XYZ file of C-alpha atoms in Angstrom:
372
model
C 73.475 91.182 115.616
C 76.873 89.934 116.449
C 77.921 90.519 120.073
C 80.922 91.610 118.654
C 79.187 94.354 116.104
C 77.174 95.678 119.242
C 80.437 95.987 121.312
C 81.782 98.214 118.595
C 78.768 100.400 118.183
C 78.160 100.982 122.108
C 82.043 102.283 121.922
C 80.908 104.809 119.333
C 78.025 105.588 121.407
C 80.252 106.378 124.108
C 82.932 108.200 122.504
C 80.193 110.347 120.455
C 78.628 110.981 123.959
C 81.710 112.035 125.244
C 83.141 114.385 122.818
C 80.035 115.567 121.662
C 77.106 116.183 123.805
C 78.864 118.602 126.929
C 79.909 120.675 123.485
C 76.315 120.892 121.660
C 75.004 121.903 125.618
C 77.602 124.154 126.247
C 76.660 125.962 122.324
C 73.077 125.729 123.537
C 72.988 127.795 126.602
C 75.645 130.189 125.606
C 72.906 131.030 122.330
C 70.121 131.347 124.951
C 72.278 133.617 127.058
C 73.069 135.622 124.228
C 69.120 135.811 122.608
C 66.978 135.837 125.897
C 66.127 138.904 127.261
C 63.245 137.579 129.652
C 62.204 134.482 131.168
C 59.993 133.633 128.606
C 62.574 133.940 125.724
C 64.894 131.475 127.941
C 62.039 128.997 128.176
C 61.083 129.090 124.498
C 65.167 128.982 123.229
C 65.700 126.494 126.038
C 62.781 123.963 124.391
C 64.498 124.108 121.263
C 67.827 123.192 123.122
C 66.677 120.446 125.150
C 64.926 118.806 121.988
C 68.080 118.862 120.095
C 70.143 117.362 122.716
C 67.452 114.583 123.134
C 67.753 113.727 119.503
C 71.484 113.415 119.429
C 71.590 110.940 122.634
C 68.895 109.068 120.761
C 71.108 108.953 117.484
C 73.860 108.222 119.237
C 71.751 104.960 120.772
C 70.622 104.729 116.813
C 67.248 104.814 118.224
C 66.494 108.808 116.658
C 63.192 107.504 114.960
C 61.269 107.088 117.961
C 61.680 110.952 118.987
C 62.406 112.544 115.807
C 59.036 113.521 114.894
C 58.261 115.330 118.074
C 61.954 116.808 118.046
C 61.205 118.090 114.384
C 57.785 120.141 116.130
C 59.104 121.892 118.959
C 62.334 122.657 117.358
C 60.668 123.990 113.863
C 58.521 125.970 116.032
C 61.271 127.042 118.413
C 62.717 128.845 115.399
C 59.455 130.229 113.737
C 58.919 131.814 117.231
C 62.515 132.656 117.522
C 62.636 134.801 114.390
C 58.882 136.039 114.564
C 58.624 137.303 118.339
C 61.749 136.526 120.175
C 63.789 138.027 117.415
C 66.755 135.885 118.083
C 68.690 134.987 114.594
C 70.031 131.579 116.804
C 67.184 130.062 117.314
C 67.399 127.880 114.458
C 70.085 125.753 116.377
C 67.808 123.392 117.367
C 66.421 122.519 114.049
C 69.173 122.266 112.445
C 71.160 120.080 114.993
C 68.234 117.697 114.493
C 66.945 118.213 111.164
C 70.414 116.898 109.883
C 70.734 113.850 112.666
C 66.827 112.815 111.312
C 66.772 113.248 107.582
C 70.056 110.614 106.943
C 68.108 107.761 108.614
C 65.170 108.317 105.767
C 65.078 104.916 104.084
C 64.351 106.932 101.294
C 63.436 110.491 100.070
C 66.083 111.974 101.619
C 67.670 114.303 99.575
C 63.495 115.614 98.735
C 63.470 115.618 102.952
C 67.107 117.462 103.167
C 65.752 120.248 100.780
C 62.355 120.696 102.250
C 64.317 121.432 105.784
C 66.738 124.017 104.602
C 63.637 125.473 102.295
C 61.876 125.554 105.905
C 64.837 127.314 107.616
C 65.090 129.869 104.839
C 61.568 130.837 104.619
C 60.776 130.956 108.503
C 63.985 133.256 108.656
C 62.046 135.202 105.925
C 59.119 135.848 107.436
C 61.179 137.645 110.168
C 60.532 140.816 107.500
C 57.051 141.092 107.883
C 57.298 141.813 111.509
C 60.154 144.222 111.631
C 61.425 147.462 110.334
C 65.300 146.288 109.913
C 67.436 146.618 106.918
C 66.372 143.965 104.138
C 69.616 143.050 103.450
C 70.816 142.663 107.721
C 67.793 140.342 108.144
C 68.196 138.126 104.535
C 71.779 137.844 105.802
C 70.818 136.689 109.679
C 67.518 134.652 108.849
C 67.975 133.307 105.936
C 71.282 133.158 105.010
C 72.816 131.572 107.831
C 70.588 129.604 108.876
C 70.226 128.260 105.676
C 73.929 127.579 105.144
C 74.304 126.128 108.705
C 71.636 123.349 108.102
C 72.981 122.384 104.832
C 76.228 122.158 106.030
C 75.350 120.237 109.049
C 72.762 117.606 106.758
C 75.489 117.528 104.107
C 77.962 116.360 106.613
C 76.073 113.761 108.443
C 75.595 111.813 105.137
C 78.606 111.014 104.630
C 79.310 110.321 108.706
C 76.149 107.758 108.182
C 78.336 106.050 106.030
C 80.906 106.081 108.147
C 79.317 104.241 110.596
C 77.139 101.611 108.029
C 81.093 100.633 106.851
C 82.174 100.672 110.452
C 79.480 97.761 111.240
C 79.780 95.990 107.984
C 83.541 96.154 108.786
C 82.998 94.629 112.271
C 80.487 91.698 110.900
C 83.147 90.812 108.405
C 86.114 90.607 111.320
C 83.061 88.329 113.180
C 82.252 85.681 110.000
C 85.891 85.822 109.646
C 86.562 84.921 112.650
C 83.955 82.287 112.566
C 85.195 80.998 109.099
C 88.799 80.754 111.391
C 87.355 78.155 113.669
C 85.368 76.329 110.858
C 88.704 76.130 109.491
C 89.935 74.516 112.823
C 87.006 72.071 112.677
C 88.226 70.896 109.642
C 91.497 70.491 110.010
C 90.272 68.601 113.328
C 87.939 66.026 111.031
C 90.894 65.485 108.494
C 92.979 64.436 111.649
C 90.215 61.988 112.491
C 90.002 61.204 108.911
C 93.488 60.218 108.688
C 93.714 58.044 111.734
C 90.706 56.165 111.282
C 90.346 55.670 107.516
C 93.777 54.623 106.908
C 93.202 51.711 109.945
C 89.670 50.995 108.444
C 90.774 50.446 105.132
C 93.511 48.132 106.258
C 91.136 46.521 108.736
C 89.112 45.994 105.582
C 92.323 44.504 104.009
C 93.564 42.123 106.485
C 89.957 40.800 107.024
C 89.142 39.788 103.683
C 92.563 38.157 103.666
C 91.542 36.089 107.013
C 88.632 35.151 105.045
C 90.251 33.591 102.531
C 92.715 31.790 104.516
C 90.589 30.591 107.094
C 90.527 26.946 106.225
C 93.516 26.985 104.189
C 96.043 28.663 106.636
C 94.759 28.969 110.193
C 98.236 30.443 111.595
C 98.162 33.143 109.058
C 94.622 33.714 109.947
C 95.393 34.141 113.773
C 98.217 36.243 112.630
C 96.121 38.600 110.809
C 93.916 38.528 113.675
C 96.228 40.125 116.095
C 97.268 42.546 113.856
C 93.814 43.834 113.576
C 93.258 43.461 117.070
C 96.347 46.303 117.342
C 95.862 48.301 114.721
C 92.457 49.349 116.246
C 93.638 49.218 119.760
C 96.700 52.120 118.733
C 93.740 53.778 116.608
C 91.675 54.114 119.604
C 94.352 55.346 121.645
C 94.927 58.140 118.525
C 91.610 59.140 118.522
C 91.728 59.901 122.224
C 94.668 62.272 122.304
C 93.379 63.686 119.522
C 90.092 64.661 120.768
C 92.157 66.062 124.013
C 94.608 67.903 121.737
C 97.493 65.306 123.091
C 98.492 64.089 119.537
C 101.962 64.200 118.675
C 102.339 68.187 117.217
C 105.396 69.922 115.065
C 105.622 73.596 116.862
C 106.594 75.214 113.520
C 103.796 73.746 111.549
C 101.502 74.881 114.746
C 102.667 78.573 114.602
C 102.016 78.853 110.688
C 98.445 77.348 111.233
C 98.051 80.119 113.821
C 99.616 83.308 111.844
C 96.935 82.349 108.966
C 94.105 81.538 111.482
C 94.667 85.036 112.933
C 95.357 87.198 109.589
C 92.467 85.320 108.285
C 90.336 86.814 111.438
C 91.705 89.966 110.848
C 94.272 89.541 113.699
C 97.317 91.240 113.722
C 100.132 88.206 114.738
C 103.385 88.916 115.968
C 106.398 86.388 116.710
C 109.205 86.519 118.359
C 111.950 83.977 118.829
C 114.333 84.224 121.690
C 116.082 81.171 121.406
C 115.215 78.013 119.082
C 112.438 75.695 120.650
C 113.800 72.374 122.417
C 112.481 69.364 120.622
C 111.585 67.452 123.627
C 109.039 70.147 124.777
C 108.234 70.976 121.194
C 105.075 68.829 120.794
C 103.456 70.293 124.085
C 103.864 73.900 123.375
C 102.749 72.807 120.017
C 99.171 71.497 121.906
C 99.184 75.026 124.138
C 99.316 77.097 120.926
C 96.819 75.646 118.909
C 94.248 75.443 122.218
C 95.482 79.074 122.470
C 94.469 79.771 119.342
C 90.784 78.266 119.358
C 90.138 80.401 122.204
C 91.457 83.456 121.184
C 89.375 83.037 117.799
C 86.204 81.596 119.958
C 86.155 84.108 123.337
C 88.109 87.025 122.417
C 87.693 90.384 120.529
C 91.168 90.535 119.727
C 93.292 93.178 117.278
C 96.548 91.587 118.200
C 98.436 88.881 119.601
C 101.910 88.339 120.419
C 103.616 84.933 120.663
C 107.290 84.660 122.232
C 109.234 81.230 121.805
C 111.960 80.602 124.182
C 114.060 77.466 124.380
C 111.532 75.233 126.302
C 108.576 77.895 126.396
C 105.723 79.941 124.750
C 104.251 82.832 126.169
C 101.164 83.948 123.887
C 99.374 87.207 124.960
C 96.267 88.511 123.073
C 93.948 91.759 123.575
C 90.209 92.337 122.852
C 89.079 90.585 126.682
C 86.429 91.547 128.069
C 86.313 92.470 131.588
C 84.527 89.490 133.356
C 85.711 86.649 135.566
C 88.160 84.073 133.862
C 86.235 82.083 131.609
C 86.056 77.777 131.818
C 88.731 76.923 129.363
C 88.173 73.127 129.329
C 91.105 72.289 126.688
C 93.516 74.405 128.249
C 92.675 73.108 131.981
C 93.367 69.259 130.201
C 96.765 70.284 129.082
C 97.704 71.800 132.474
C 97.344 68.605 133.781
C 99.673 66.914 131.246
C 102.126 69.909 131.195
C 102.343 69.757 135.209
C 102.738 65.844 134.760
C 105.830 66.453 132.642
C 107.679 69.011 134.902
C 106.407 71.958 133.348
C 104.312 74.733 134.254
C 101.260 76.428 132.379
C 100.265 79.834 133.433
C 96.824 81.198 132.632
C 96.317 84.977 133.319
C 93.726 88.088 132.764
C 94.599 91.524 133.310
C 93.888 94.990 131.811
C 92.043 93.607 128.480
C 94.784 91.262 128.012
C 94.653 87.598 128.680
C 98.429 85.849 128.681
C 99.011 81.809 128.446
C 102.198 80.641 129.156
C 104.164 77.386 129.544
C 107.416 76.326 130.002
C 109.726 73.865 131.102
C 112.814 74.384 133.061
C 115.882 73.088 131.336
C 116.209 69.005 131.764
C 112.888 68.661 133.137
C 110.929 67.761 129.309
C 112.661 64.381 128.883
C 109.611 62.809 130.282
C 107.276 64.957 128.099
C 107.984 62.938 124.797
């Protein structure tokens, strides 16, 4: 599973915990209170509790399978002793709270299993008559009734809220291959960089060699000539390919920060820019080089919803959420361009804080002459 997908669910986990479990205890022993009228009647009610609150931490950790069966047993008989000795009409509260957590996780059968549990509610509350002298009508209404309508409420509900959380995950796995699909895109647009550099110079390397041959008794001047032309060509092409593969290849800023509104939107990133001032040329190419590094890492490290990106006049300030709280990670490309960015009078800021994580650089006002 995507680390991403598992972040998302233990965040459920957690809120459901939260908002969830103090209530269902709290509902618990306030029913006991009300039912029990000696020990034993607190430690039978109190079973059926305990086994329902077990099953929803369980759900919650989408692990319910291993302790539904057992749950199912103590609760079902929790309630068959509630109504039959006990005589409390709330003792079905167990059953139901895990009846309808268990029966949505069926991988099949479960609207059969969803009938046969209110069917058991309904007919344990029923056999409350043979063992008492109450009105018919007072214990249909307490036993059956209720109890009946409570668990099929509760099962009905959780059917849908299953769903709810199946789209939630699919959801999250589609942000994930997104994202992936974002810095496949990257890749590419990478190899048709490489493509351009070196199979234009091949295929005039190819050119101007087959020329030489030609010429090489016939005209041994043009021959030399061609020579040393070859000889530069793939001397500049080498020197491409390096600032290329260190993101140091000459860059146009706007072209940059379309690239990285569809990278993002693509991801499911929400992109925002603002422009302060336009973007001096002369530091245009290396804040071009710091947002498209930026980018790659925010797509490749981050768990990000949003990102903000401010141009200045000689600066960029991009500042992304979704970080996870650990130390600052090894960010190889960006630590290269610091280096050139420093060189050039500059400054590159790298910062995490709070979830966010905030790169910066900028160049004070006539100090990015040198930078181009």
């Amino acid at each position: 599973m995507p680390e991403h997908t598992q972040a998302t669910r233990g965040r459920l986990r957690s809120l459901n915990l939260t908002m969830f479990l103090p209530l269902l205890a709290a509902v618990g022993a306030l029913l006991v209170a009300i039912d029990a009228r000696t020990w034993w009647h607190v430690a039978v009610l109190s079973l059926g509790v305990v086994a329902a609150l077990v099953a929803f931490v369980r759900w919650a950790a989408r692990d319910i399978s291993r302790v539904a069966l057992p749950c199912l047993i103590v609760t079902a008989a929790v309630w068959a002793l509630g109504a039959l000795v006990v005589g409390s009409d709330t003792a079905f509260y167990g059953i139901a709270i895990v009846g309808s957590l268990a029966v949505p996780q069926l991988p099949r059968h479960r609207s059969a299993a969803a009938l046969g549990l209110i069917a058991y509610v309904a007919v344990a509350g029923a056999a409350r008559l043979l063992v008492t002298q109450e009105d018919v009508s007072d214990v249909l209404i307490a036993y059956v009734i209720v109890p009946g309508g409570v668990t099929a409420v509760l099962t009905g509900f959780m059917f849908p809220n299953q769903r709810f959380y199946g789209l939630v995950a699919e959801l999250e796995e589609a942000r994930e291959r997104d994202a992936e699909l974002a810095v496949i895109r990257e890749r590419m647009r990478f190899a048709s960089d490489l493509h351009d550099i070196q199979g234009h110079t091949l295929h005039v390397v190819k050119l101007k060699i087959a020329l030489a041959q030609k010429l090489v008794h016939s005209d041994t001047e043009r021959v030399e000539q061609e020579l040393r032309e070859v000889h530069a060509l793939v001397s500049d092409t080498i020197t491409q390919t390096k600032e290329l593969a260190y993101a140091q290849r000459r860059l146009n800023l706007s072209a940059e920060l379309e690239n990285a509104k569809n990278l993002f939107e693509a991801a499911g990133i929400r992109v925002r820019v603002d422009r302060t001032a336009e973007v001096d040329a002369r530091a245009g190419e290396l804040l071009g080089q710091v947002l498209r590094e930026t980018t790659t890492n925010i797509l490749r490290h981050a768990q990000a919803e949003q990102v903000r990106i401010t141009l200045s006049e000689s600066g960029i300030a991009i500042v992304n959420d979704g970080v996870r709280e650990a130390p600052l990670p090894e960010l190889r490309g960006l630590a290269t361009l610091r280096e050139r960015v420093v060189g050039n009078g500059g400054e590159l800021t790298v910062e995490q804080k709070d979830g966010r994580f905030l790169t910066a650089a900028a160049f004070p006002h006539g100090r990015s002459d040198a930078a181009l």
